[in-house]
């Protein structure tokens, strides 16, 4: 199985900050990666597919990058509604596997 | 707006069975692959199973292979997860997840305990 490792596990930041979350795959997954945002008590929300393609309606302050085994999710100018937990998931192989999550919290 | 609504969760004793259902209110259910995933504080997010639009291709996570069965009824816009031989570690919030666009239901809670 492909292991997905996110870092950091917790990220403390302030409104207006630029933040970056990293996701590493244990083997090459090309660009077959999605990012989700999850708020407490809610289902995950789809943000990005194919590592860097923003889904419809997702603010442009979100961006994704990377290929192969290393990927990033960047939020420029963090907004109050962005404080949440972010997950990556690979869909290059079955079983599809998730990262353990990165909680973006208020500093 | 496409909406997925799960049902069927509850409290069940170890070794018991449950059948989860997910109804898709969208118009293209029969053209999309569907998945089940779960989330617990112990294991985080875990993908469980996939079924293709026609039902002919199915994959399972090793943790549920042989115990869980995914199926669908395209005429009813419905997805199912038959869960047998349940264990304590199966306790989680279970989600159905549409393949494309990626949409998650609100989840149904399964608790396995005596």
PDB file of C-alpha atoms in Angstrom, chain A residues 14-68:
ATOM      1  CA  UNK A  14      -2.524  34.016  11.958  1.00  0.00           C
ATOM      2  CA  UNK A  15      -5.090  35.548   9.654  1.00  0.00           C
ATOM      3  CA  UNK A  16      -3.270  36.864   6.613  1.00  0.00           C
ATOM      4  CA  UNK A  17      -0.400  34.395   6.824  1.00  0.00           C
ATOM      5  CA  UNK A  18       0.768  32.230   3.946  1.00  0.00           C
ATOM      6  CA  UNK A  19       0.823  28.572   4.970  1.00  0.00           C
ATOM      7  CA  UNK A  20       2.050  25.439   3.257  1.00  0.00           C
ATOM      8  CA  UNK A  21       1.187  21.826   4.030  1.00  0.00           C
ATOM      9  CA  UNK A  22       3.326  19.036   2.623  1.00  0.00           C
ATOM     10  CA  UNK A  23       2.195  15.545   1.635  1.00  0.00           C
ATOM     11  CA  UNK A  24       4.706  12.822   0.719  1.00  0.00           C
ATOM     12  CA  UNK A  25       3.895   9.537  -0.964  1.00  0.00           C
ATOM     13  CA  UNK A  26       5.920   6.381  -0.341  1.00  0.00           C
ATOM     14  CA  UNK A  27       6.056   5.764  -4.080  1.00  0.00           C
ATOM     15  CA  UNK A  28       5.369   7.619  -7.318  1.00  0.00           C
ATOM     16  CA  UNK A  29       1.703   8.578  -7.697  1.00  0.00           C
ATOM     17  CA  UNK A  30       2.193  10.910 -10.693  1.00  0.00           C
ATOM     18  CA  UNK A  31      -0.309  13.736 -10.088  1.00  0.00           C
ATOM     19  CA  UNK A  32      -3.093  11.531  -8.770  1.00  0.00           C
ATOM     20  CA  UNK A  33      -3.664  13.442  -5.549  1.00  0.00           C
ATOM     21  CA  UNK A  34      -6.595  15.283  -4.030  1.00  0.00           C
ATOM     22  CA  UNK A  35      -6.800  17.677  -1.106  1.00  0.00           C
ATOM     23  CA  UNK A  36      -9.740  17.964   1.282  1.00  0.00           C
ATOM     24  CA  UNK A  37     -10.658  20.438   3.992  1.00  0.00           C
ATOM     25  CA  UNK A  38     -12.578  19.268   7.032  1.00  0.00           C
ATOM     26  CA  UNK A  39     -14.150  21.344   9.774  1.00  0.00           C
ATOM     27  CA  UNK A  40     -15.321  19.888  13.109  1.00  0.00           C
ATOM     28  CA  UNK A  41     -18.542  17.913  12.771  1.00  0.00           C
ATOM     29  CA  UNK A  42     -18.586  18.226   8.985  1.00  0.00           C
ATOM     30  CA  UNK A  43     -17.721  15.927   6.114  1.00  0.00           C
ATOM     31  CA  UNK A  44     -14.525  16.551   4.147  1.00  0.00           C
ATOM     32  CA  UNK A  45     -14.841  19.125   1.398  1.00  0.00           C
ATOM     33  CA  UNK A  46     -13.122  18.635  -1.942  1.00  0.00           C
ATOM     34  CA  UNK A  47     -10.578  21.357  -2.778  1.00  0.00           C
ATOM     35  CA  UNK A  48      -8.039  20.221  -5.364  1.00  0.00           C
ATOM     36  CA  UNK A  49      -7.611  17.323  -7.783  1.00  0.00           C
ATOM     37  CA  UNK A  50      -4.760  16.196 -10.023  1.00  0.00           C
ATOM     38  CA  UNK A  51      -2.475  17.727  -7.417  1.00  0.00           C
ATOM     39  CA  UNK A  52      -2.946  21.293  -8.664  1.00  0.00           C
ATOM     40  CA  UNK A  53      -6.396  21.739 -10.234  1.00  0.00           C
ATOM     41  CA  UNK A  54      -8.701  23.834  -8.107  1.00  0.00           C
ATOM     42  CA  UNK A  55     -12.265  22.544  -7.883  1.00  0.00           C
ATOM     43  CA  UNK A  56     -15.153  24.828  -8.810  1.00  0.00           C
ATOM     44  CA  UNK A  57     -15.973  27.410  -6.166  1.00  0.00           C
ATOM     45  CA  UNK A  58     -12.765  26.984  -4.191  1.00  0.00           C
ATOM     46  CA  UNK A  59     -11.137  30.355  -3.480  1.00  0.00           C
ATOM     47  CA  UNK A  60      -8.052  31.164  -5.509  1.00  0.00           C
ATOM     48  CA  UNK A  61      -5.987  31.660  -2.328  1.00  0.00           C
ATOM     49  CA  UNK A  62      -5.773  27.846  -2.288  1.00  0.00           C
ATOM     50  CA  UNK A  63      -3.244  26.228  -4.588  1.00  0.00           C
ATOM     51  CA  UNK A  64      -1.678  22.812  -4.958  1.00  0.00           C
ATOM     52  CA  UNK A  65       1.573  21.661  -6.457  1.00  0.00           C
ATOM     53  CA  UNK A  66       3.916  18.769  -6.850  1.00  0.00           C
ATOM     54  CA  UNK A  67       4.336  15.575  -8.822  1.00  0.00           C
ATOM     55  CA  UNK A  68       5.592  12.099  -8.171  1.00  0.00           C
TER      56      UNK A  68
END
